[in-house]
mmCIF file of C-alpha atoms in Angstrom:
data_model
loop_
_atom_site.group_PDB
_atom_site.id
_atom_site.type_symbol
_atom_site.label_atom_id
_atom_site.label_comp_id
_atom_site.label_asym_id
_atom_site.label_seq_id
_atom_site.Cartn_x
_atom_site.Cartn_y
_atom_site.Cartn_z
ATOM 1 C CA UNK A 166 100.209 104.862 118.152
ATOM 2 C CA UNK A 167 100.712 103.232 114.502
ATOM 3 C CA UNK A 168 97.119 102.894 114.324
ATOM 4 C CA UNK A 169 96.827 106.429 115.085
ATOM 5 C CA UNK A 170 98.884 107.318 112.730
ATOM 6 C CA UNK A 171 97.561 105.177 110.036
ATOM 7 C CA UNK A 172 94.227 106.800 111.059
ATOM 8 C CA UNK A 173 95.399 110.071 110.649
ATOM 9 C CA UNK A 174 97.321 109.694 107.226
ATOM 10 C CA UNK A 175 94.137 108.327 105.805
ATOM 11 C CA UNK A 176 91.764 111.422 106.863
ATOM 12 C CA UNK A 177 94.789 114.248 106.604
ATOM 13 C CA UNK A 178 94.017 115.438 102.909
ATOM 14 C CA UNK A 179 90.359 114.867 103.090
ATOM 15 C CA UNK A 180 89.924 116.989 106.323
ATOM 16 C CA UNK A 181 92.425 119.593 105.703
ATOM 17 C CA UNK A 182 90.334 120.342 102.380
ATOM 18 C CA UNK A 183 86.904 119.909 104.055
ATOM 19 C CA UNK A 184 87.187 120.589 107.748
ATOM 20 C CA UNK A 185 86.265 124.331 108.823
ATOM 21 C CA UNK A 186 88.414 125.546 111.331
ATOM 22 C CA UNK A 187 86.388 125.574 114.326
ATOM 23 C CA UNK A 188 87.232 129.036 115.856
ATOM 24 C CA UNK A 189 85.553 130.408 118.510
ATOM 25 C CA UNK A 190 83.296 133.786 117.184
ATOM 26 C CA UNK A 191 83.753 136.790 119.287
ATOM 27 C CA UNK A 192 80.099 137.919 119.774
ATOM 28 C CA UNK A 193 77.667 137.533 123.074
ATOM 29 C CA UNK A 194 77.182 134.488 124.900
ATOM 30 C CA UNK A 195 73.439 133.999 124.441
ATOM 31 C CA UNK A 196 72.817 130.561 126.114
ATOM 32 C CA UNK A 197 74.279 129.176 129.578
ATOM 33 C CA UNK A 198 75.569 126.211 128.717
ATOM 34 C CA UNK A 199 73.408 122.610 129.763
ATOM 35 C CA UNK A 200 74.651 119.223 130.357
ATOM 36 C CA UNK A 201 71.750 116.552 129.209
ATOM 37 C CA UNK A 202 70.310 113.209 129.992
ATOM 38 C CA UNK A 203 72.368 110.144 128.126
ATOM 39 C CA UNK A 204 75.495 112.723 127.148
ATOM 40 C CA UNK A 205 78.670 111.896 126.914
ATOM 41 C CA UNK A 206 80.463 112.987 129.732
ATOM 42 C CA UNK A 207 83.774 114.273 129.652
ATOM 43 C CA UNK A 208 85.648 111.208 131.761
ATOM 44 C CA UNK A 209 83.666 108.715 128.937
ATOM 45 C CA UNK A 210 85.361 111.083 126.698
ATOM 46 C CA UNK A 211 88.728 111.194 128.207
ATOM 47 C CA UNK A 212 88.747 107.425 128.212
ATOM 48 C CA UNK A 213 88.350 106.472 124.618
ATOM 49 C CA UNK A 214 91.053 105.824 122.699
ATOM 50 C CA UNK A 215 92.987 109.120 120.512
ATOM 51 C CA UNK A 216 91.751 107.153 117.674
ATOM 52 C CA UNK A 217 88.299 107.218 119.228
ATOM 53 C CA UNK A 218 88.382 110.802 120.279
ATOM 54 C CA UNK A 219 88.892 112.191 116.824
ATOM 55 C CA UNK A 220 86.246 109.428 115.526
ATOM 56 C CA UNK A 221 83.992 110.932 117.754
ATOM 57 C CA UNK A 222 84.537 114.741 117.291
ATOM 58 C CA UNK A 223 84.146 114.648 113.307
ATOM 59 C CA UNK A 224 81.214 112.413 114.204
ATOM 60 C CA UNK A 225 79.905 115.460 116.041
ATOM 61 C CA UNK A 226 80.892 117.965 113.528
ATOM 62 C CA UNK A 227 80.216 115.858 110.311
ATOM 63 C CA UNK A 228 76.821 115.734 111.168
ATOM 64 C CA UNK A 229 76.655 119.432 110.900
ATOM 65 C CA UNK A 230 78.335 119.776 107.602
ATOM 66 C CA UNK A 231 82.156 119.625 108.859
ATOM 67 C CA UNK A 232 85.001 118.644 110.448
ATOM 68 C CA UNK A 233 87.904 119.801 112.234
ATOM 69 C CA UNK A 234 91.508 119.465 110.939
ATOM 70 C CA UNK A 235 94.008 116.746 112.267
ATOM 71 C CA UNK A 236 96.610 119.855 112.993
ATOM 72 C CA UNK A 237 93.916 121.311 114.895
ATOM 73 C CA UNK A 238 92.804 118.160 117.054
ATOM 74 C CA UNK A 239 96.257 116.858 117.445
ATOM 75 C CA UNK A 240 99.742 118.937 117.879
ATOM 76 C CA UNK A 241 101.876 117.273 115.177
ATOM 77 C CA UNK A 242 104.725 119.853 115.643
ATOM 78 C CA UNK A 243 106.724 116.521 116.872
ATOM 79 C CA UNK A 244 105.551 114.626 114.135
ATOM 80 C CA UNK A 245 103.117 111.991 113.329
ATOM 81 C CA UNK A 246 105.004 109.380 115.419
ATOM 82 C CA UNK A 247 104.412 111.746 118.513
ATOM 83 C CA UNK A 248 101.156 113.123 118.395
ATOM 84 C CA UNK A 249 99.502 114.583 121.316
ATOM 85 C CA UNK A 250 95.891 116.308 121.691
ATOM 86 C CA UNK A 251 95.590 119.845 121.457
ATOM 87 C CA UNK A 252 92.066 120.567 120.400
ATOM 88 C CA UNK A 253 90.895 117.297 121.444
ATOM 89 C CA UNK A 254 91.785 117.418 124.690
ATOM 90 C CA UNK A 255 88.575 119.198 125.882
ATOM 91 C CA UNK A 256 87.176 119.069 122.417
ATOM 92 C CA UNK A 257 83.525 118.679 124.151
ATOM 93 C CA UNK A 258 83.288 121.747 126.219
ATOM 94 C CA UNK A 259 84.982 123.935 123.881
ATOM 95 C CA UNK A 260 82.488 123.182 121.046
ATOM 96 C CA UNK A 261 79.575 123.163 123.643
ATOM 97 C CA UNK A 262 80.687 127.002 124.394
ATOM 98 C CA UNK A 263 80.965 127.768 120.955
ATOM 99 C CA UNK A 264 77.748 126.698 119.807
ATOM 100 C CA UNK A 265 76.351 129.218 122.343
ATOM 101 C CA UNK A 266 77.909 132.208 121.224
ATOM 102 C CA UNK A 267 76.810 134.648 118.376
ATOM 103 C CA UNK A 268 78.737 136.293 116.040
ATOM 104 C CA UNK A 269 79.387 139.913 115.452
ATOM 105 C CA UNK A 270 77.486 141.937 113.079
ATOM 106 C CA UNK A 271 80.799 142.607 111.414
ATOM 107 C CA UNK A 272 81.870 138.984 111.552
ATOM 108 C CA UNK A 273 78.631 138.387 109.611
ATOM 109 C CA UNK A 274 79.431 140.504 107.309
ATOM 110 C CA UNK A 275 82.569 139.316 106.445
ATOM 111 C CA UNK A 276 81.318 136.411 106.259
ATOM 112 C CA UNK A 277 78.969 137.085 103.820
ATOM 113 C CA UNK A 278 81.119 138.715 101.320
ATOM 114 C CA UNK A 279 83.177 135.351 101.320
ATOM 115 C CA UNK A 280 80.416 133.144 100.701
ATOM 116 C CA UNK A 281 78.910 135.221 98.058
ATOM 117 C CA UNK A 282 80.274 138.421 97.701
ATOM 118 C CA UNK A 283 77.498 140.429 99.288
ATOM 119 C CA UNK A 284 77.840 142.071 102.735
ATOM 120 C CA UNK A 285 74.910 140.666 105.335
ATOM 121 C CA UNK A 286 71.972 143.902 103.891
ATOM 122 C CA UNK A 287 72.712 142.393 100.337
ATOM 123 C CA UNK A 288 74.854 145.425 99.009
ATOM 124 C CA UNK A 289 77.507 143.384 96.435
ATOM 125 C CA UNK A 290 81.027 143.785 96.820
ATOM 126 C CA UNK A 291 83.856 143.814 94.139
ATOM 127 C CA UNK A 292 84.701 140.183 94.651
ATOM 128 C CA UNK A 293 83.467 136.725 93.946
ATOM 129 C CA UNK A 294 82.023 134.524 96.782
ATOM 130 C CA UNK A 295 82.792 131.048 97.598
ATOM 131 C CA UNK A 296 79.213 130.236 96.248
ATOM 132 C CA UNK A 297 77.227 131.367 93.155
ATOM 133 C CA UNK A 298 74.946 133.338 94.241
ATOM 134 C CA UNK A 299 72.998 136.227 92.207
ATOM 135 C CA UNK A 300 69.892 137.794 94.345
ATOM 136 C CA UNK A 301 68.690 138.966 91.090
ATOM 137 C CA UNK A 302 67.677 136.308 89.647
ATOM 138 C CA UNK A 303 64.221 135.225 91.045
ATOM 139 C CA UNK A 304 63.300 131.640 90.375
ATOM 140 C CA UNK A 305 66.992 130.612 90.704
ATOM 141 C CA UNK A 306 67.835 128.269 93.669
ATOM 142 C CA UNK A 307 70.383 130.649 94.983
ATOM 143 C CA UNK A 308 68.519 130.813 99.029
ATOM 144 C CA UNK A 309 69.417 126.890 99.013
ATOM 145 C CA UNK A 310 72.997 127.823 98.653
ATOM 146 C CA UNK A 311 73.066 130.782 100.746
ATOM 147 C CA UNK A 312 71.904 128.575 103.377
ATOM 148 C CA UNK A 313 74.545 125.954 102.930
ATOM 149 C CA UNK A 314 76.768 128.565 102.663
ATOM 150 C CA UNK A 315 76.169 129.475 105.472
ATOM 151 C CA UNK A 316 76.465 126.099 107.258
ATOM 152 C CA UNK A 317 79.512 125.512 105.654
ATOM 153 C CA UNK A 318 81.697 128.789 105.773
ATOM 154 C CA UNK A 319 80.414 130.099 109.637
ATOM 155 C CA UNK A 320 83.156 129.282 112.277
ATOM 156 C CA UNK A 321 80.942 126.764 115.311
ATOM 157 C CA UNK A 322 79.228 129.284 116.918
ATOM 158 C CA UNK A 323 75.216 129.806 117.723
ATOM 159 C CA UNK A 324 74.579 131.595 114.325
ATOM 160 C CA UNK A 325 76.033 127.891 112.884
ATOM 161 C CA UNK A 326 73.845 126.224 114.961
ATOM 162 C CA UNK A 327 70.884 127.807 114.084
ATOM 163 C CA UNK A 328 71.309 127.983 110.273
ATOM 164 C CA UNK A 329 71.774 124.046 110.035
ATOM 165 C CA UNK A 330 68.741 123.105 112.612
ATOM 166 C CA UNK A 331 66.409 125.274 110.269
ATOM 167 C CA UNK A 332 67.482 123.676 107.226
ATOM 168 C CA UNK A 333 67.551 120.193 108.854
ATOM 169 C CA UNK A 334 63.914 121.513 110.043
ATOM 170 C CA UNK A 335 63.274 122.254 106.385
ATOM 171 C CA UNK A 336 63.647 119.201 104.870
ATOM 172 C CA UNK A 337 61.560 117.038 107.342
ATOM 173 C CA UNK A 338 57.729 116.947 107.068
ATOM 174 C CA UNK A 339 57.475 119.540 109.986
ATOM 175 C CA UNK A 340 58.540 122.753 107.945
ATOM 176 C CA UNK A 341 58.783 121.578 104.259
ATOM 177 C CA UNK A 342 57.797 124.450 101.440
ATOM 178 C CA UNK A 343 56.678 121.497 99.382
ATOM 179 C CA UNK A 344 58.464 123.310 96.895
ATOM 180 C CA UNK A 345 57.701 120.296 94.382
ATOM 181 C CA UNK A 346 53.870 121.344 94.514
ATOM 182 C CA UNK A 347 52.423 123.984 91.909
ATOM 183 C CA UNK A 348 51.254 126.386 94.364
ATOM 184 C CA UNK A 349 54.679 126.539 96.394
ATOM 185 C CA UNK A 350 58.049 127.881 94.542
ATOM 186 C CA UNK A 351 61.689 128.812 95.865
ATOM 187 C CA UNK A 352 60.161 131.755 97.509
ATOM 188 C CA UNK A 353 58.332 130.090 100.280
ATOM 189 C CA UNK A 354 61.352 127.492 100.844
ATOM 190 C CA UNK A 355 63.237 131.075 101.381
ATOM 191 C CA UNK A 356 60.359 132.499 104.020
ATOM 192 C CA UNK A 357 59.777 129.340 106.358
ATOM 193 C CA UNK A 358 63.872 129.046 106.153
ATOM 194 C CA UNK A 359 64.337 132.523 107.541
ATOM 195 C CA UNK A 360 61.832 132.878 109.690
ATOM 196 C CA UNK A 361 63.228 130.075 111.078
ATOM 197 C CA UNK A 362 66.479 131.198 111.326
ATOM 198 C CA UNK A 363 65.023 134.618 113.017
ATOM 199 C CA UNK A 364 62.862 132.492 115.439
ATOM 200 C CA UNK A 365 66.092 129.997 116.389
ATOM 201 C CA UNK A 366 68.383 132.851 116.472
ATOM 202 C CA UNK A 367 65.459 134.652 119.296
ATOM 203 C CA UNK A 368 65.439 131.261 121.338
ATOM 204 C CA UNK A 369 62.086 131.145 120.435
ATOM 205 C CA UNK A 370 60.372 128.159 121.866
ATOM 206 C CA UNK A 371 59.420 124.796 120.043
ATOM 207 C CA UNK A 372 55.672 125.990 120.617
ATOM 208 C CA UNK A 373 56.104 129.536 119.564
ATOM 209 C CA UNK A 374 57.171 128.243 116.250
ATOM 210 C CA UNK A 375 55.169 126.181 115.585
ATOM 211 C CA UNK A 376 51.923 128.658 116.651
ATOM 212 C CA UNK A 377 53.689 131.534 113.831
ATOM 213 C CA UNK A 378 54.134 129.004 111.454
ATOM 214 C CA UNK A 379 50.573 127.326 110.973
ATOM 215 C CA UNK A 380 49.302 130.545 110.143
ATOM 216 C CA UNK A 381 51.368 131.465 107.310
ATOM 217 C CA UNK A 382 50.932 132.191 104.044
ATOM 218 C CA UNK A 383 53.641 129.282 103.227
ATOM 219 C CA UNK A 384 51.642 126.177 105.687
ATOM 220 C CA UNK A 385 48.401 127.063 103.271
ATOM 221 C CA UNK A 386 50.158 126.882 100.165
ATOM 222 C CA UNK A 387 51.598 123.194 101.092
ATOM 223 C CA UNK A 388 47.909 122.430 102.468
ATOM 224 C CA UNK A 389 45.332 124.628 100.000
ATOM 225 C CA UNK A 390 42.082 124.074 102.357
ATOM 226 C CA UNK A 391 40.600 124.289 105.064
ATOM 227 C CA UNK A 392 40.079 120.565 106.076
ATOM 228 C CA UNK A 393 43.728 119.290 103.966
ATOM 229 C CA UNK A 394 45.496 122.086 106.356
ATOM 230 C CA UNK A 395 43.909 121.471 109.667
ATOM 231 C CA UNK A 396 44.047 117.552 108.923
ATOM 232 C CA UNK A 397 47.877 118.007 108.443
ATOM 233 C CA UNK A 398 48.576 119.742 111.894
ATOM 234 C CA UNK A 399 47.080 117.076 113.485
ATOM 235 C CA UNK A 400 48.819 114.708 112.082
ATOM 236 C CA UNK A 401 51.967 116.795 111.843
ATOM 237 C CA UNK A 402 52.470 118.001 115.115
ATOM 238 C CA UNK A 403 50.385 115.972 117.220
ATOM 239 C CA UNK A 404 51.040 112.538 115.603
ATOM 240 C CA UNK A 405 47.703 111.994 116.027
ATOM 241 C CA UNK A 406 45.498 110.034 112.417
ATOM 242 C CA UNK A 407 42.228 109.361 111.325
ATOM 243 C CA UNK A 408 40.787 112.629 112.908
ATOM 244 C CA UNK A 409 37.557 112.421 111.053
ATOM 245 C CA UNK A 410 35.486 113.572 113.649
ATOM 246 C CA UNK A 411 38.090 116.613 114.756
ATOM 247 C CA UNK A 412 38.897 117.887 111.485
ATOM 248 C CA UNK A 413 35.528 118.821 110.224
ATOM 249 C CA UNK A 414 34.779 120.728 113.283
ATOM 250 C CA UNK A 415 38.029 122.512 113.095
ATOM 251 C CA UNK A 416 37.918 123.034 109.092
ATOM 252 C CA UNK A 417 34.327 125.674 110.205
ATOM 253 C CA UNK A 418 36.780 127.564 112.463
ATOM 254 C CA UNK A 419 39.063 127.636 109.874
ATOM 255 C CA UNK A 420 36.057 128.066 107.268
ATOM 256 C CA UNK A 421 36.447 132.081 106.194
ATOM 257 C CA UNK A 422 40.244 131.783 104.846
ATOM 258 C CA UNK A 423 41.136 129.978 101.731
ATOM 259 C CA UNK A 424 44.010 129.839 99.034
ATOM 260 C CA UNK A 425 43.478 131.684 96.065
ATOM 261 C CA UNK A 426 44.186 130.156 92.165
ATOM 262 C CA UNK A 427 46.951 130.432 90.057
ATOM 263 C CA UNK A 428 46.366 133.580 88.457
ATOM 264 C CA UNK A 429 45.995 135.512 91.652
ATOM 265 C CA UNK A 430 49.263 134.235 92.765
ATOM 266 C CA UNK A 431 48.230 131.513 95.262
ATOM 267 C CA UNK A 432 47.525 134.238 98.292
ATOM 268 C CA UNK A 433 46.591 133.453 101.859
ATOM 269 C CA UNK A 434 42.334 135.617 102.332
ATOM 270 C CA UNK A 435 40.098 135.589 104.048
ATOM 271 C CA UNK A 436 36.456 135.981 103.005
ATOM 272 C CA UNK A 437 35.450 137.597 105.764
ATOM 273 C CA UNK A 438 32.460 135.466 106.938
ATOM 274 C CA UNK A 439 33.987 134.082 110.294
ATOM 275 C CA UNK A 440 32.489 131.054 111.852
ATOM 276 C CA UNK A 441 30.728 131.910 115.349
ATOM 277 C CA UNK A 442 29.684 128.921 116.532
ATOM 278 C CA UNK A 443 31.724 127.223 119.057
ATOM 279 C CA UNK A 444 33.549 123.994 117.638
ATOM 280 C CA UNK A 445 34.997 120.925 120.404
ATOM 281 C CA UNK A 446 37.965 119.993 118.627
ATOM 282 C CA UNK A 447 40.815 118.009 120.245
ATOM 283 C CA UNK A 448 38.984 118.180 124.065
ATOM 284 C CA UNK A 449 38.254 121.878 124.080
ATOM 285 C CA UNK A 450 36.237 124.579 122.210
ATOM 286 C CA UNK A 451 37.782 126.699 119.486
ATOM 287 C CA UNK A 452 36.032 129.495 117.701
ATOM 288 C CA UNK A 453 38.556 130.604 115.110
ATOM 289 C CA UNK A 454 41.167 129.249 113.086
ATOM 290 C CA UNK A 455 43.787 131.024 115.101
ATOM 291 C CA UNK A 456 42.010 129.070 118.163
ATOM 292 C CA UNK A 457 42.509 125.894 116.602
ATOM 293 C CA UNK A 458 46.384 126.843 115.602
ATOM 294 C CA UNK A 459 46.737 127.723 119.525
ATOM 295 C CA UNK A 460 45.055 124.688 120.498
ATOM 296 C CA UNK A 461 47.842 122.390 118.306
ATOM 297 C CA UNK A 462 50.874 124.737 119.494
ATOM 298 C CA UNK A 463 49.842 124.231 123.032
ATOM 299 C CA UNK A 464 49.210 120.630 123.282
ATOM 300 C CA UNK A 465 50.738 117.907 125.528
ATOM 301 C CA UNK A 466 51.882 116.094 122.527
ATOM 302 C CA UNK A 467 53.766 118.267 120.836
ATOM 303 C CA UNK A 468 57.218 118.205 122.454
ATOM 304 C CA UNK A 469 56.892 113.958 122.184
ATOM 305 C CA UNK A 470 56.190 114.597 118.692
ATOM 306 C CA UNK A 471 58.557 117.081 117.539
ATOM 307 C CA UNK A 472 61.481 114.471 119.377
ATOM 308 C CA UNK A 473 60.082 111.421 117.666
ATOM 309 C CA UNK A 474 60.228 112.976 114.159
ATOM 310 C CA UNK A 475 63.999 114.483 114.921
ATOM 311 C CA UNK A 476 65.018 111.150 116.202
ATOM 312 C CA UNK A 477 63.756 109.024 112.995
ATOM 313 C CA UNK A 478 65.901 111.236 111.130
ATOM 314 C CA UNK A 479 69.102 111.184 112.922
ATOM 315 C CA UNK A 480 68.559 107.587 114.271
ATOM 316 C CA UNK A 481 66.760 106.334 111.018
ATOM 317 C CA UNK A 482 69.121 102.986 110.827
ATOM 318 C CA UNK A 483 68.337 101.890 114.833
ATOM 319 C CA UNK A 484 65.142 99.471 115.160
ATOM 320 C CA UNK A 485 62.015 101.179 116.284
ATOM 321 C CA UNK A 486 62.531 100.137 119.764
ATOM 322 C CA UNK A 487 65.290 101.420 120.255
ATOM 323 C CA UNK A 488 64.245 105.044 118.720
ATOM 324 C CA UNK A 489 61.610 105.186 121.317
ATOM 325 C CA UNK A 490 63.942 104.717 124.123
ATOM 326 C CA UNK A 491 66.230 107.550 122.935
ATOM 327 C CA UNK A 492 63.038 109.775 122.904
ATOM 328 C CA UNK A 493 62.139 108.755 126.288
ATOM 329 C CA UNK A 494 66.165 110.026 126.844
ATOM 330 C CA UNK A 495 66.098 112.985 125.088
ATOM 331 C CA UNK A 496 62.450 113.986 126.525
ATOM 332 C CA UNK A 497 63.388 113.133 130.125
ATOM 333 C CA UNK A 498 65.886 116.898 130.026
ATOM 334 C CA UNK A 499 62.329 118.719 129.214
ATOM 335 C CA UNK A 500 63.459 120.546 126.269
ATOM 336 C CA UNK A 501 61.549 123.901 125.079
ATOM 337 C CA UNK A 502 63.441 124.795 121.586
ATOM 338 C CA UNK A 503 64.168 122.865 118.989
ATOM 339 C CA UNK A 504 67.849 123.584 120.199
ATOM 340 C CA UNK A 505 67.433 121.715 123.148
ATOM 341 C CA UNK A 506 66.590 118.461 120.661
ATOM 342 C CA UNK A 507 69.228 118.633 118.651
ATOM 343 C CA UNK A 508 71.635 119.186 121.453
ATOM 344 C CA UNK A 509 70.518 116.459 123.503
ATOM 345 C CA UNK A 510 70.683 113.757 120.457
ATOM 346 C CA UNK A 511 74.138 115.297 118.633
ATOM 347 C CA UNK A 512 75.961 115.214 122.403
ATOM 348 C CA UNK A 513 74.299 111.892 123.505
ATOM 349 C CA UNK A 514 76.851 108.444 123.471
ATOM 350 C CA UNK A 515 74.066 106.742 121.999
ATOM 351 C CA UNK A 516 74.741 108.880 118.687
ATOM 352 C CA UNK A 517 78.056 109.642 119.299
ATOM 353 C CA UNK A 518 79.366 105.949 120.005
ATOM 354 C CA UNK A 519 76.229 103.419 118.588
ATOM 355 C CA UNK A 520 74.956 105.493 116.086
ATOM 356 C CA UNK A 521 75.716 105.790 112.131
ATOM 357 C CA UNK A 522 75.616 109.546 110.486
ATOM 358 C CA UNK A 523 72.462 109.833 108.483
ATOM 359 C CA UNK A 524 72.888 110.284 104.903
ATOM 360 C CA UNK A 525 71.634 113.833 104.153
ATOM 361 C CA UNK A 526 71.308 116.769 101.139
ATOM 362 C CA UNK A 527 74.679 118.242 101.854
#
């Protein structure tokens, strides 16, 4: 118990300030809830240590940008020397149940005049948010920190959920604006973040988004051409390199759109002369560009893929062995949405327990 209580003394003012209290929203339950391959079960749980426990359940939390108070995890109404679990006692579950519930329209609202002092439609309010914030102002970074905001200030619930795996999706190679490049600007990192968000929040599938999101305006400002962008979802989805006799064939069914320059704003056309010929690209025939997108979305290797680049991330410190054996895990539950990933990895002992948090933008 004195390490315990050591423990706790040393975290108390640092979590108090930083943890969000973890309250469970009041909206619609939109997921059952799913147990997955290599998670830590709730007697593993119940085993470790107090000490362990509340190791563990910031570990869970941190990742997503907070924690939960020691007055919440522990009842210290007997003081320190006689702590017991509150919280923590089924800490798992309970946060398992919450991160399939949505919020209310009106608890989104709320919410939204806190962090920045407009309601959810963007009306602004009499009061100052928790973050600066001004939709007004057009090249300012403000959709960064509405999205953090977000993160941050949401109780654990699916809306939570959602907002953090599109901005982790954001800043890894599968969904990045490439804001840094001339012909990309804040404005596309805010459309491939919230059409994320709307996708995650439908349950879209990991296939689905992908499909919507090759054909946008955004993917061809990050990759201007016909043979850069159809290169890149090879590569990016797939895994697979040195395409040289694919990409050609697919850059003619991609041949009639193209980005235009600078002073016409960078937009997405087409030029209206549309390739006709048949094209064998990746084992089949495609026609079209939007043939070649569908051929990419729908390909065997694109769940392996999408868990292999999710797993570098959160795993980035564990040998390259051993990352390939937690994507055997985490594949092995057959996940369809990018929710089912970052479940399976964020619940799993191996993170939980063997794991170090990665260091990350927040």
């Amino acid at each position: 118990m004195r390490n315990i209580k050591a423990f706790i003394v040393l975290l108390m003012t640092s979590m108090l300030v930083i943890g969000c209290s973890a309250d469970a929203p009041s909206g619609k339950s939109s997921n059952a809830l799913v147990n997955y391959p290599g998670e830590l079960t709730k007697s593993e749980y119940e085993q470790l240590s107090d000490e362990d426990k509340y190791r563990v359940a910031n570990k869970l939390l941190g990742t997503m940008y907070r924690g939960i108070p020691v007055d919440e995890f522990f009842d210290i109404s007997s003081g320190m020397q006689n702590l017991s679990l509150k919280e923590g006692s089924d800490f798992f579950l309970n946060t398992k149940r919450k991160m399939v519930d949505e919020l209310t329209q009106d608890e989104r609202d709320n919410l939204a005049v806190v962090i920045a002092g407009y309601d959810d439609v963007g009306t602004e309010n009499d009061v100052d948010g928790v973050f600066d914030i001004n939709i007004g102002r057009s090249d300012d970074p403000w959709p960064k920190h509405l999205a953090l905001g977000r993160i941050s200030e949401y109780p654990v619930s699916k809306d939570m959920f959602d907002h953090w795996v599109a901005y982790i999706l954001t800043n890894t190679i599968l969904f990045s604006p490439a804001e840094e490049i001339d012909s990309a600007s804040i404005r596309d990192v805010q459309k491939v973040y919230n059409k994320l968000v709307d996708d995650l929040r439908d349950n879209k599938s990991i296939r689905q988004i992908i499909s919507r999101h090759q054909r946008t305006q955004e993917n061809w400002r990050r990759f201007r051409s016909p043979e850069d962008n159809t290169r890149e979802m090879i590569e990016i989805y797939l895994g697979l390199f040195d395409r040289d006799d694919d990409v050609p064939r697919a850059s003619i069914a991609c041949q009639d759109l193209y980005l235009s320059d600078e002073d016409d704003g960078y937009e997405l056309l087409s030029t209206g002369f549309f390739n006709t010929e048949p094209q064998y690209v990746l084992g089949t025939f495609v026609t079209s560009c939007g043939d070649f997108y569908d051929v990419v979305a729908n390909h065997p290797l694109v769940i392996p893929r999408m868990a292999t680049v999710i797993v570098e991330y959160l795993f980035n410190t564990r040998p390259g062995e051993e990352r390939a054996k937690i994507v055997e895990t985490v594949l092995s539950g057959d996940p369809v949405t990018f929710q089912d990933i970052f479940k399976s990895i964020l619940f799993s002992k191996e993170y939980l327990l063997n794991t170090e948090r990665p260091i990350s933008f927040e």
